[in-house]
MMTF fields as JSON, N, C-alpha, C and O atoms, coordinates in Angstrom:
{
  "mmtfVersion": "1.0.0",
  "mmtfProducer": "UNKNOWN",
  "numBonds": 583,
  "numAtoms": 584,
  "numGroups": 146,
  "numChains": 1,
  "numModels": 1,
  "chainsPerModel": [1],
  "groupsPerChain": [146],
  "chainIdList": ["A"],
  "bondAtomList": [4, 2, 8, 6, 12, 10, 16, 14, 20, 18, 24, 22, 28, 26, 32, 30, 36, 34, 40, 38, 44, 42, 48, 46, 52, 50, 56, 54, 60, 58, 64, 62, 68, 66, 72, 70, 76, 74, 80, 78, 84, 82, 88, 86, 92, 90, 96, 94, 100, 98, 104, 102, 108, 106, 112, 110, 116, 114, 120, 118, 124, 122, 128, 126, 132, 130, 136, 134, 140, 138, 144, 142, 148, 146, 152, 150, 156, 154, 160, 158, 164, 162, 168, 166, 172, 170, 176, 174, 180, 178, 184, 182, 188, 186, 192, 190, 196, 194, 200, 198, 204, 202, 208, 206, 212, 210, 216, 214, 220, 218, 224, 222, 228, 226, 232, 230, 236, 234, 240, 238, 244, 242, 248, 246, 252, 250, 256, 254, 260, 258, 264, 262, 268, 266, 272, 270, 276, 274, 280, 278, 284, 282, 288, 286, 292, 290, 296, 294, 300, 298, 304, 302, 308, 306, 312, 310, 316, 314, 320, 318, 324, 322, 328, 326, 332, 330, 336, 334, 340, 338, 344, 342, 348, 346, 352, 350, 356, 354, 360, 358, 364, 362, 368, 366, 372, 370, 376, 374, 380, 378, 384, 382, 388, 386, 392, 390, 396, 394, 400, 398, 404, 402, 408, 406, 412, 410, 416, 414, 420, 418, 424, 422, 428, 426, 432, 430, 436, 434, 440, 438, 444, 442, 448, 446, 452, 450, 456, 454, 460, 458, 464, 462, 468, 466, 472, 470, 476, 474, 480, 478, 484, 482, 488, 486, 492, 490, 496, 494, 500, 498, 504, 502, 508, 506, 512, 510, 516, 514, 520, 518, 524, 522, 528, 526, 532, 530, 536, 534, 540, 538, 544, 542, 548, 546, 552, 550, 556, 554, 560, 558, 564, 562, 568, 566, 572, 570, 576, 574, 580, 578],
  "bondOrderList": [1, 1, 1, 1, 1, 1, 1, 1, 1, 1, 1, 1, 1, 1, 1, 1, 1, 1, 1, 1, 1, 1, 1, 1, 1, 1, 1, 1, 1, 1, 1, 1, 1, 1, 1, 1, 1, 1, 1, 1, 1, 1, 1, 1, 1, 1, 1, 1, 1, 1, 1, 1, 1, 1, 1, 1, 1, 1, 1, 1, 1, 1, 1, 1, 1, 1, 1, 1, 1, 1, 1, 1, 1, 1, 1, 1, 1, 1, 1, 1, 1, 1, 1, 1, 1, 1, 1, 1, 1, 1, 1, 1, 1, 1, 1, 1, 1, 1, 1, 1, 1, 1, 1, 1, 1, 1, 1, 1, 1, 1, 1, 1, 1, 1, 1, 1, 1, 1, 1, 1, 1, 1, 1, 1, 1, 1, 1, 1, 1, 1, 1, 1, 1, 1, 1, 1, 1, 1, 1, 1, 1, 1, 1, 1, 1],
  "groupList": [{"groupName": "UNK", "atomNameList": ["N", "CA", "C", "O"], "elementList": ["N", "C", "C", "O"], "formalChargeList": [0, 0, 0, 0], "bondAtomList": [1, 0, 2, 1, 3, 2], "bondOrderList": [1, 1, 2], "singleLetterCode": "X", "chemCompType": "L-PEPTIDE LINKING"}],
  "groupTypeList": [0, 0, 0, 0, 0, 0, 0, 0, 0, 0, 0, 0, 0, 0, 0, 0, 0, 0, 0, 0, 0, 0, 0, 0, 0, 0, 0, 0, 0, 0, 0, 0, 0, 0, 0, 0, 0, 0, 0, 0, 0, 0, 0, 0, 0, 0, 0, 0, 0, 0, 0, 0, 0, 0, 0, 0, 0, 0, 0, 0, 0, 0, 0, 0, 0, 0, 0, 0, 0, 0, 0, 0, 0, 0, 0, 0, 0, 0, 0, 0, 0, 0, 0, 0, 0, 0, 0, 0, 0, 0, 0, 0, 0, 0, 0, 0, 0, 0, 0, 0, 0, 0, 0, 0, 0, 0, 0, 0, 0, 0, 0, 0, 0, 0, 0, 0, 0, 0, 0, 0, 0, 0, 0, 0, 0, 0, 0, 0, 0, 0, 0, 0, 0, 0, 0, 0, 0, 0, 0, 0, 0, 0, 0, 0, 0, 0],
  "groupIdList": [1, 2, 3, 4, 5, 6, 7, 8, 9, 10, 11, 12, 13, 14, 15, 16, 17, 18, 19, 20, 21, 22, 23, 24, 25, 26, 27, 28, 29, 30, 31, 32, 33, 34, 35, 36, 37, 38, 39, 40, 41, 42, 43, 44, 45, 46, 47, 48, 49, 50, 51, 52, 53, 54, 55, 56, 57, 58, 59, 60, 61, 62, 63, 64, 65, 66, 67, 68, 69, 70, 71, 72, 73, 74, 75, 76, 77, 78, 79, 80, 81, 82, 83, 84, 85, 86, 87, 88, 89, 90, 91, 92, 93, 94, 95, 96, 97, 98, 99, 100, 101, 102, 103, 104, 105, 106, 107, 108, 109, 110, 111, 112, 113, 114, 115, 116, 117, 118, 119, 120, 121, 122, 123, 124, 125, 126, 127, 128, 129, 130, 131, 132, 133, 134, 135, 136, 137, 138, 139, 140, 141, 142, 143, 144, 145, 146],
  "secStructList": [7, 7, 7, 7, 7, 7, 7, 7, 7, 7, 7, 7, 7, 7, 2, 2, 2, 2, 2, 2, 2, 2, 2, 2, 2, 2, 2, 2, 2, 2, 2, 2, 2, 6, 1, 7, 7, 7, 7, 6, 6, 6, 6, 7, 7, 5, 1, 1, 2, 2, 2, 2, 2, 2, 2, 2, 2, 2, 2, 2, 2, 2, 6, 7, 2, 2, 2, 2, 2, 2, 6, 5, 7, 2, 2, 2, 2, 2, 2, 2, 2, 6, 6, 7, 6, 6, 1, 7, 2, 2, 2, 2, 2, 2, 2, 2, 2, 2, 2, 2, 6, 6, 1, 7, 3, 3, 3, 3, 3, 3, 7, 1, 1, 3, 3, 3, 3, 3, 3, 1, 7, 4, 4, 4, 7, 3, 3, 3, 3, 3, 3, 3, 3, 6, 6, 3, 3, 3, 3, 3, 3, 3, 3, 7, 7, 7],
  "xCoordList": [-18.409, -19.015, -19.247, -18.394, -20.354, -20.651, -20.697, -20.95, -20.45, -20.491, -21.617, -21.588, -22.597, -23.699, -23.304, -22.858, -23.465, -23.129, -24.397, -25.445, -24.278, -25.427, -25.192, -24.173, -26.122, -26.043, -26.969, -28.101, -26.493, -27.3, -27.493, -26.524, -28.735, -29.057, -29.315, -30.195, -28.559, -28.725, -29.15, -28.399, -30.338, -30.811, -30.346, -30.064, -30.275, -29.887, -30.926, -32.111, -30.451, -31.331, -30.716, -29.588, -31.432, -30.82, -29.554, -29.417, -28.651, -27.33, -27.393, -26.613, -28.256, -28.322, -28.684, -28.088, -29.645, -30.04, -28.941, -28.759, -28.207, -27.135, -26.016, -25.42, -25.728, -24.695, -25.088, -24.239, -26.372, -26.847, -26.686, -26.209, -27.076, -26.951, -25.495, -25.182, -24.612, -23.188, -22.659, -21.848, -23.112, -22.681, -23.15, -22.406, -24.37, -24.892, -24.081, -23.73, -23.786, -22.992, -21.606, -21.102, -20.993, -19.675, -19.739, -18.837, -20.798, -20.969, -21.128, -20.54, -21.909, -22.092, -20.752, -20.423, -19.979, -18.668, -17.738, -16.984, -17.784, -16.963, -17.351, -16.479, -18.641, -19.101, -18.709, -18.314, -18.811, -18.403, -16.911, -16.487, -16.118, -14.669, -14.285, -13.223, -15.147, -14.858, -15.365, -15.101, -16.087, -16.612, -15.45, -14.396, -15.647, -14.594, -14.62, -15.066, -14.137, -14.12, -12.668, -11.846, -12.317, -10.937, -10.518, -11.168, -9.443, -8.888, -7.391, -6.84, -6.735, -5.275, -4.713, -3.751, -5.316, -4.806, -4.937, -4.118, -5.956, -6.144, -5.409, -5.586, -4.594, -3.788, -4.24, -3.527, -5.413, -5.828, -4.834, -4.298, -4.599, -3.567, -4.176, -5.337, -3.425, -3.786, -4.493, -4.188, -5.443, -6.232, -5.524, -5.874, -4.534, -3.788, -2.3, -1.925, -1.444, -0.008, 0.373, 1.319, -0.359, -0.078, -0.352, 0.412, -1.434, -1.723, -0.656, -0.234, -0.226, 0.811, 2.092, 2.739, 2.455, 3.679, 3.568, 4.496, 2.451, 2.269, 2.283, 2.883, 1.629, 1.6, 2.98, 3.378, 3.711, 5.056, 5.982, 6.737, 5.94, 6.775, 6.46, 7.372, 5.183, 4.786, 5.288, 5.769, 5.182, 5.652, 7.166, 7.681, 7.877, 9.336, 9.746, 10.667, 9.062, 9.387, 9.139, 9.895, 8.084, 7.742, 8.547, 8.525, 9.26, 10.048, 9.243, 9.695, 8.071, 7.198, 7.604, 7.09, 8.522, 9.074, 8.028, 8.068, 7.1, 6.081, 5.176, 4.731, 4.905, 4.085, 4.859, 4.277, 6.162, 6.985, 6.942, 6.79, 7.072, 7.028, 5.657, 5.561, 4.605, 3.253, 3.011, 2.246, 3.66, 3.458, 4.438, 4.437, 5.279, 6.239, 6.143, 5.698, 6.562, 6.751, 8.106, 8.852, 8.441, 9.76, 10.862, 11.905, 10.63, 11.595, 11.724, 12.827, 10.603, 10.623, 11.358, 12.146, 11.098, 11.781, 13.285, 14.081, 13.669, 15.097, 15.757, 16.892, 15.048, 15.641, 15.859, 16.849, 14.96, 15.156, 16.382, 17.136, 16.577, 17.717, 19.056, 20.077, 19.069, 20.337, 20.907, 22.08, 20.104, 20.609, 21.774, 22.732, 21.701, 22.79, 22.537, 21.949, 22.979, 22.666, 23.207, 22.687, 24.241, 24.836, 24.092, 24.232, 23.305, 22.594, 21.312, 20.694, 20.931, 19.671, 18.519, 18.45, 17.608, 16.491, 15.688, 15.295, 15.448, 14.656, 15.339, 14.689, 16.642, 17.399, 17.48, 17.285, 17.766, 17.872, 16.561, 16.559, 15.451, 14.168, 13.773, 13.2, 14.073, 13.763, 14.578, 14.046, 15.848, 16.725, 16.261, 16.159, 15.982, 15.542, 14.222, 14.086, 13.26, 11.933, 11.979, 11.22, 12.861, 12.992, 13.466, 12.946, 14.446, 14.925, 13.92, 13.666, 13.348, 12.415, 11.145, 10.536, 10.753, 9.543, 9.634, 8.613, 10.844, 11.049, 10.93, 10.838, 10.931, 10.909, 9.507, 8.735, 9.204, 7.944, 8.108, 9.179, 7.053, 7.06, 6.421, 5.338, 7.107, 6.601, 6.12, 6.928, 4.816, 4.232, 4.369, 3.803, 5.119, 5.415, 4.385, 3.919, 4.031, 3.141, 2.328, 2.881, 1.032, 0.151, -0.841, -1.676, -0.734, -1.632, -2.45, -2.379, -3.225, -4.08, -3.29, -3.71, -2.155, -1.411, -0.027, 0.564, 0.497, 1.838, 1.832, 1.036, 2.724, 2.902, 4.376, 5.04, 4.884, 6.27, 6.296, 5.466, 7.263, 7.41, 8.889, 9.711, 9.201, 10.562, 10.489, 9.472, 11.578, 11.647, 13.086, 14.012, 13.262, 14.599, 15.016, 14.247, 16.251, 16.741, 16.817, 17.172, 16.49, 16.405, 17.722, 17.713, 18.845, 20.134, 20.407, 21.175, 19.785, 19.985, 18.634, 18.441, 17.714, 16.374, 16.375, 17.081, 15.571, 15.324, 14.075, 13.098, 14.105, 12.962, 12.108, 12.623, 10.817, 9.86, 8.968, 8.444, 8.8, 7.887, 6.891, 7.274, 5.626, 4.555, 3.783, 3.651, 3.275, 2.421, 1.136, 1.112, 0.074, -1.189, -1.193, -1.042, -1.365, -1.436, -2.881, -3.762, -3.115, -4.473, -5.033, -6.25, -4.16, -4.616, -4.345, -4.518, -3.929, -3.724, -2.349, -1.579, -2.058, -0.791, 0.346, 0.182, 1.525, 2.73, 3.947, 3.963, 4.961, 6.228, 6.896, 7.094, 7.242, 7.888, 9.378, 10.137, 9.806, 11.238, 11.554, 10.805, 12.671, 13.225, 14.607, 15.365, 14.94, 16.294, 16.9, 16.262, 18.135, 18.843, 19.15, 19.298, 19.243, 19.626, 21.044, 21.93, 21.255, 22.581, 23.262, 24.388],
  "yCoordList": [0.193, -1.059, -1.028, -0.557, -1.508, -1.554, -2.993, -3.91, -3.162, -4.492, -4.493, -3.736, -5.333, -5.444, -6.42, -7.531, -6.01, -6.865, -7.559, -6.937, -8.839, -9.64, -10.096, -10.717, -9.794, -10.252, -11.448, -11.435, -12.454, -13.651, -13.814, -13.903, -13.852, -14.028, -15.505, -16.092, -16.103, -17.52, -17.655, -17.298, -18.162, -18.41, -19.794, -20.656, -19.984, -21.299, -22.33, -22.218, -23.32, -24.36, -25.703, -25.763, -26.755, -28.07, -28.208, -27.548, -29.052, -29.179, -29.402, -28.777, -30.239, -30.521, -29.262, -28.991, -28.494, -27.269, -26.211, -25.428, -26.176, -25.212, -25.458, -24.505, -26.717, -27.033, -26.507, -26.01, -26.613, -26.105, -24.59, -24.049, -23.902, -22.442, -22.014, -21.046, -22.726, -22.412, -22.63, -21.844, -23.688, -23.957, -22.865, -22.456, -22.39, -21.312, -20.037, -19.351, -19.719, -18.519, -18.624, -17.645, -19.792, -19.987, -19.822, -19.238, -20.33, -20.198, -18.73, -18.289, -17.98, -16.553, -15.826, -15.015, -16.107, -15.465, -15.83, -14.983, -17.076, -17.497, -16.732, -16.254, -16.611, -15.879, -14.408, -13.828, -13.802, -12.406, -12.234, -11.242, -13.192, -13.077, -13.228, -12.763, -13.878, -14.059, -12.894, -12.852, -11.949, -10.799, -9.985, -9.889, -9.412, -8.625, -7.196, -6.266, -7.042, -5.747, -5.311, -6.085, -4.086, -3.644, -3.594, -2.954, -4.268, -4.25, -4.121, -4.187, -3.94, -3.87, -5.171, -5.154, -6.31, -7.59, -7.731, -8.407, -7.103, -7.254, -6.183, -6.096, -5.373, -4.398, -2.965, -2.053, -2.735, -1.351, -0.704, -1.357, 0.564, 1.228, 2.36, 2.292, 3.348, 4.418, 5.574, 5.9, 6.192, 7.284, 8.63, 9.547, 8.761, 10.017, 9.7, 8.584, 10.664, 10.422, 10.226, 9.501, 10.868, 10.697, 9.256, 8.687, 8.672, 7.266, 6.364, 5.387, 6.699, 5.897, 5.915, 4.882, 7.084, 7.203, 6.397, 5.67, 6.517, 5.774, 4.264, 3.51, 3.832, 2.4, 1.9, 0.795, 2.721, 2.332, 2.203, 1.235, 3.164, 3.069, 1.798, 1.113, 1.48, 0.273, -0.983, -1.908, -1.027, -2.193, -2.334, -3.442, -1.217, -1.254, -1.725, -2.529, -1.224, -1.573, -3.055, -3.693, -3.605, -5.014, -5.976, -7.185, -5.45, -6.312, -6.973, -7.961, -6.46, -7.034, -6.481, -5.45, -7.169, -6.678, -6.589, -5.659, -7.532, -7.462, -6.249, -5.631, -5.909, -4.732, -3.45, -2.483, -3.44, -2.277, -2.077, -0.951, -3.155, -3.044, -2.6, -1.857, -3.037, -2.651, -1.162, -0.527, -0.61, 0.793, 1.742, 2.941, 1.208, 2.036, 1.728, 0.651, 2.677, 2.39, 1.701, 1.652, 1.169, 0.537, 1.571, 1.26, 2.796, 3.88, 4.192, 4.416, 4.205, 4.481, 3.403, 3.704, 2.137, 1.027, 1.105, 0.93, 1.365, 1.476, 2.606, 2.47, 3.725, 4.85, 4.498, 4.931, 3.726, 3.297, 2.397, 2.495, 1.528, 0.597, 1.32, 0.79, 2.527, 3.249, 3.687, 4.054, 3.657, 4.041, 3.151, 3.628, 1.871, 0.931, -0.323, -1.286, -0.32, -1.429, -2.79, -3.822, -2.808, -4.086, -4.728, -5.927, -3.941, -4.463, -5.177, -4.818, -6.174, -6.884, -5.875, -5.035, -5.948, -4.993, -4.989, -3.929, -6.157, -6.241, -5.488, -4.739, -5.685, -5.007, -3.507, -2.686, -3.159, -1.75, -1.015, 0.052, -1.573, -0.895, -0.75, 0.268, -1.754, -1.65, -0.52, 0.286, -0.468, 0.571, 1.962, 2.871, 2.121, 3.424, 3.853, 4.992, 2.951, 3.311, 3.652, 4.501, 2.997, 3.309, 4.747, 5.468, 5.159, 6.544, 7.535, 8.573, 7.219, 8.139, 8.342, 9.41, 7.324, 7.428, 8.488, 8.914, 8.919, 9.945, 11.355, 12.317, 11.489, 12.806, 13.18, 12.337, 14.448, 14.961, 15.116, 15.482, 14.838, 15.023, 16.375, 16.685, 17.172, 18.488, 18.395, 18.297, 18.426, 18.31, 19.648, 20.649, 19.664, 20.906, 21.21, 22.344, 20.213, 20.437, 19.168, 18.13, 19.253, 18.108, 18.503, 19.386, 17.837, 18.089, 16.829, 15.861, 16.849, 15.702, 14.429, 13.341, 14.547, 13.37, 13.224, 12.147, 14.285, 14.252, 14.947, 15.855, 14.513, 15.165, 15.104, 14.096, 16.175, 16.196, 16.566, 17.333, 16.003, 16.261, 16.203, 15.68, 16.75, 16.718, 16.211, 16.365, 15.606, 15.151, 15.247, 15.302, 15.266, 15.336, 16.76, 17.698, 16.92, 18.261, 19.112, 18.608, 20.387, 21.246, 21.358, 21.608, 21.18, 21.254, 20.014, 20.075, 18.895, 17.642, 16.971, 15.804, 17.709, 17.179, 16.021, 16.038, 15.034, 13.93, 14.281, 14.781, 14.021, 14.326, 13.102, 11.992, 13.303, 12.245, 12.725, 13.838, 11.876, 12.182, 11.033, 9.865, 11.38, 10.397, 10.665, 11.812, 9.602, 9.738, 8.951, 7.948, 9.439, 8.702, 7.754, 8.188, 6.476, 5.47, 4.999, 5.499, 4.051, 3.53, 2.9, 2.836, 2.436, 1.784, 2.605, 2.1, 3.844, 4.696, 5.346, 5.228, 6.029, 6.754, 5.803, 4.855, 6.086, 5.284, 6.192, 7.259, 5.758, 6.487, 6.3, 5.17, 7.402, 7.345, 7.647, 7.254, 8.344, 8.633, 9.109, 9.882, 8.633, 9.116, 9.65, 9.018, 10.801, 11.328, 11.614, 12.194, 11.194, 11.366, 12.835, 13.624, 13.179, 14.543, 14.825, 13.984, 15.986, 16.372, 17.295, 17.73],
  "zCoordList": [-8.769, -8.376, -6.874, -6.122, -6.45, -5.028, -4.576, -5.357, -3.314, -2.723, -1.708, -0.738, -1.927, -0.987, 0.099, -0.187, 1.334, 2.466, 2.927, 3.101, 3.115, 3.528, 4.958, 5.258, 5.826, 7.205, 7.361, 6.879, 8.019, 8.239, 9.737, 10.492, 10.157, 11.567, 11.799, 11.168, 12.693, 12.979, 14.428, 15.336, 14.646, 16.003, 16.42, 15.588, 17.719, 18.223, 17.801, 18.115, 17.092, 16.586, 16.94, 17.432, 16.699, 16.909, 16.057, 15.028, 16.486, 15.874, 14.369, 13.65, 13.858, 12.419, 11.642, 10.6, 12.13, 11.446, 11.544, 10.612, 12.656, 12.837, 11.819, 11.317, 11.513, 10.523, 9.149, 8.409, 8.803, 7.519, 7.475, 6.477, 8.54, 8.594, 8.48, 7.787, 9.151, 9.086, 7.676, 7.186, 7.027, 5.652, 4.706, 3.814, 4.889, 4.04, 4.26, 3.3, 5.504, 5.805, 5.173, 4.622, 5.247, 4.644, 3.131, 2.531, 2.514, 1.07, 0.673, -0.315, 1.426, 1.137, 1.238, 0.372, 2.281, 2.431, 1.281, 0.801, 0.838, -0.295, -1.552, -2.278, -1.815, -2.998, -2.927, -3.938, -1.761, -1.612, -1.859, -2.453, -1.407, -1.6, -3.068, -3.483, -3.859, -5.276, -6.122, -7.324, -5.521, -6.267, -6.81, -6.18, -7.962, -8.608, -8.06, -8.733, -6.833, -6.17, -6.045, -5.554, -6.476, -6.345, -4.883, -4.056, -4.585, -3.233, -3.353, -4.452, -2.237, -2.268, -2.83, -3.599, -2.444, -2.927, -4.436, -5.059, -5.044, -6.481, -7.282, -8.497, -6.625, -7.339, -7.188, -7.606, -6.597, -6.378, -5.428, -4.532, -5.63, -4.846, -4.034, -3.631, -3.81, -2.891, -3.59, -4.738, -2.883, -3.448, -3.384, -4.127, -2.51, -2.391, -2.319, -1.959, -2.655, -2.503, -1.032, -0.724, -0.138, 1.288, 1.727, 2.507, 1.228, 1.525, 0.925, 1.543, -0.284, -0.938, -0.11, 0.06, 0.401, 1.195, 2.49, 2.847, 3.19, 4.437, 4.183, 4.949, 3.121, 2.785, 2.39, 2.758, 1.636, 1.215, 2.413, 2.505, 3.336, 4.54, 5.321, 5.786, 5.467, 6.199, 5.492, 6.147, 4.178, 3.417, 3.52, 3.672, 3.439, 3.555, 4.947, 5.091, 5.963, 7.342, 7.598, 8.331, 6.998, 7.235, 6.366, 6.599, 5.363, 4.492, 3.391, 2.812, 3.089, 2.059, 0.688, 0.252, 0.02, -1.242, -2.35, -3.155, -2.405, -3.458, -3.245, -4.213, -1.999, -1.707, -2.031, -2.523, -1.756, -2.114, -3.629, -4.103, -4.381, -5.842, -6.329, -7.306, -5.671, -6.057, -5.814, -6.54, -4.796, -4.419, -5.096, -4.818, -5.988, -6.716, -8.205, -8.6, -9.015, -10.434, -10.553, -9.575, -11.722, -11.877, -11.657, -11.081, -12.117, -11.896, -10.398, -9.9, -9.695, -8.261, -7.483, -6.586, -7.829, -7.156, -7.404, -6.481, -8.647, -8.979, -8.208, -7.75, -8.063, -7.337, -5.867, -5.276, -5.267, -3.879, -3.756, -2.788, -4.73, -4.697, -4.808, -4.37, -5.388, -5.532, -4.188, -4.113, -3.127, -1.803, -1.391, -0.784, -1.713, -1.438, -2.272, -1.779, -3.54, -4.452, -4.011, -4.435, -3.168, -2.757, -1.594, -1.354, -0.873, 0.286, -0.143, -1.145, 0.615, 0.362, 0.375, 1.272, -0.615, -0.637, 0.664, 1.149, 1.22, 2.455, 3.594, 4.324, 3.744, 4.804, 4.516, 5.412, 3.27, 2.88, 3.136, 3.75, 2.672, 2.814, 4.283, 4.674, 5.091, 6.519, 7.147, 7.91, 6.829, 7.383, 6.949, 7.772, 5.663, 5.158, 5.794, 6.241, 5.833, 6.355, 7.836, 8.302, 8.575, 9.995, 10.185, 11.036, 9.399, 9.477, 8.926, 9.537, 7.776, 7.126, 7.944, 7.898, 8.687, 9.497, 10.58, 11.119, 10.904, 11.935, 11.371, 12.133, 10.051, 9.419, 8.96, 8.502, 9.092, 8.538, 7.028, 6.544, 6.306, 4.851, 4.56, 5.056, 3.749, 3.358, 1.913, 0.989, 1.723, 0.386, -0.316, 0.123, -1.404, -2.126, -3.204, -3.319, -3.985, -5.124, -5.359, -5.721, -5.155, -5.381, -6.471, -6.278, -7.612, -8.738, -9.009, -8.252, -10.091, -10.404, -10.698, -10.304, -11.381, -11.827, -11.195, -11.262, -10.584, -9.999, -8.652, -8.409, -7.784, -6.487, -6.122, -6.366, -5.541, -5.08, -3.607, -3.119, -2.923, -1.494, -1.138, -1.891, 0.017, 0.543, 1.977, 2.654, 2.426, 3.815, 4.278, 3.468, 5.57, 6.137, 6.424, 6.216, 6.909, 7.224, 5.96, 4.894, 6.069, 4.888, 4.132, 2.927, 4.802, 4.112, 3.267, 2.307, 3.617, 2.865, 2.625, 2.968, 2.04, 1.818, 0.82, -0.188, 1.134, 0.21, -0.588, -0.031, -1.886, -2.741, -3.008, -3.145, -3.081, -3.392, -4.525, -4.49, -5.529, -6.63, -6.746, -6.82, -6.759, -6.894, -8.176, -8.604, -8.784, -9.968, -9.737, -9.023, -10.364, -10.325, -11.523, -12.665, -11.26, -12.315, -12.429, -11.729, -13.302, -13.491, -12.22, -12.044, -11.336, -10.105, -8.851, -7.742, -8.997, -7.826, -7.812, -8.765, -6.722, -6.57, -6.229, -5.46, -6.831, -6.576, -6.536, -7.15, -5.807, -5.796, -7.151, -7.598, -7.803, -9.115, -9.036, -9.922, -7.982, -7.856, -6.442, -5.846, -5.925, -4.665, -4.981, -5.717, -4.436, -4.62, -3.255, -2.376, -3.106, -1.835, -1.591, -2.525, -0.324, 0.038, -0.407, -0.255, -0.949, -1.452, -0.475, -0.718]
}
């Protein structure tokens, strides 16, 4: 589906005519916002596992729990919670993302439907598994470094 963008040129006109032009522009913007275009807000997700990881880190850092859930499968969300089940998810995710953001991610295997990566020191690598769902890539499992 494509979204056609409409530009409206409004020249300086008398005040009454300017109000009409502004109203038309507002109506066009309203209609465009109601178009059925996949966006992040409507549930569309990430096109690559790398985008999914960057978006997930940002959501965790900001404390946006609904966005964290949107960027993970139920299995992935549960695996993140195992880091410290007694801690508030918002606090836990912020703490984890702050540390994880300092580590480079090493992508081990990226296929059409699954991707695996490692991060952290090689002696205690954390594992990441991503899956492609109907709406894009999501974290399916995190495993702590052993």
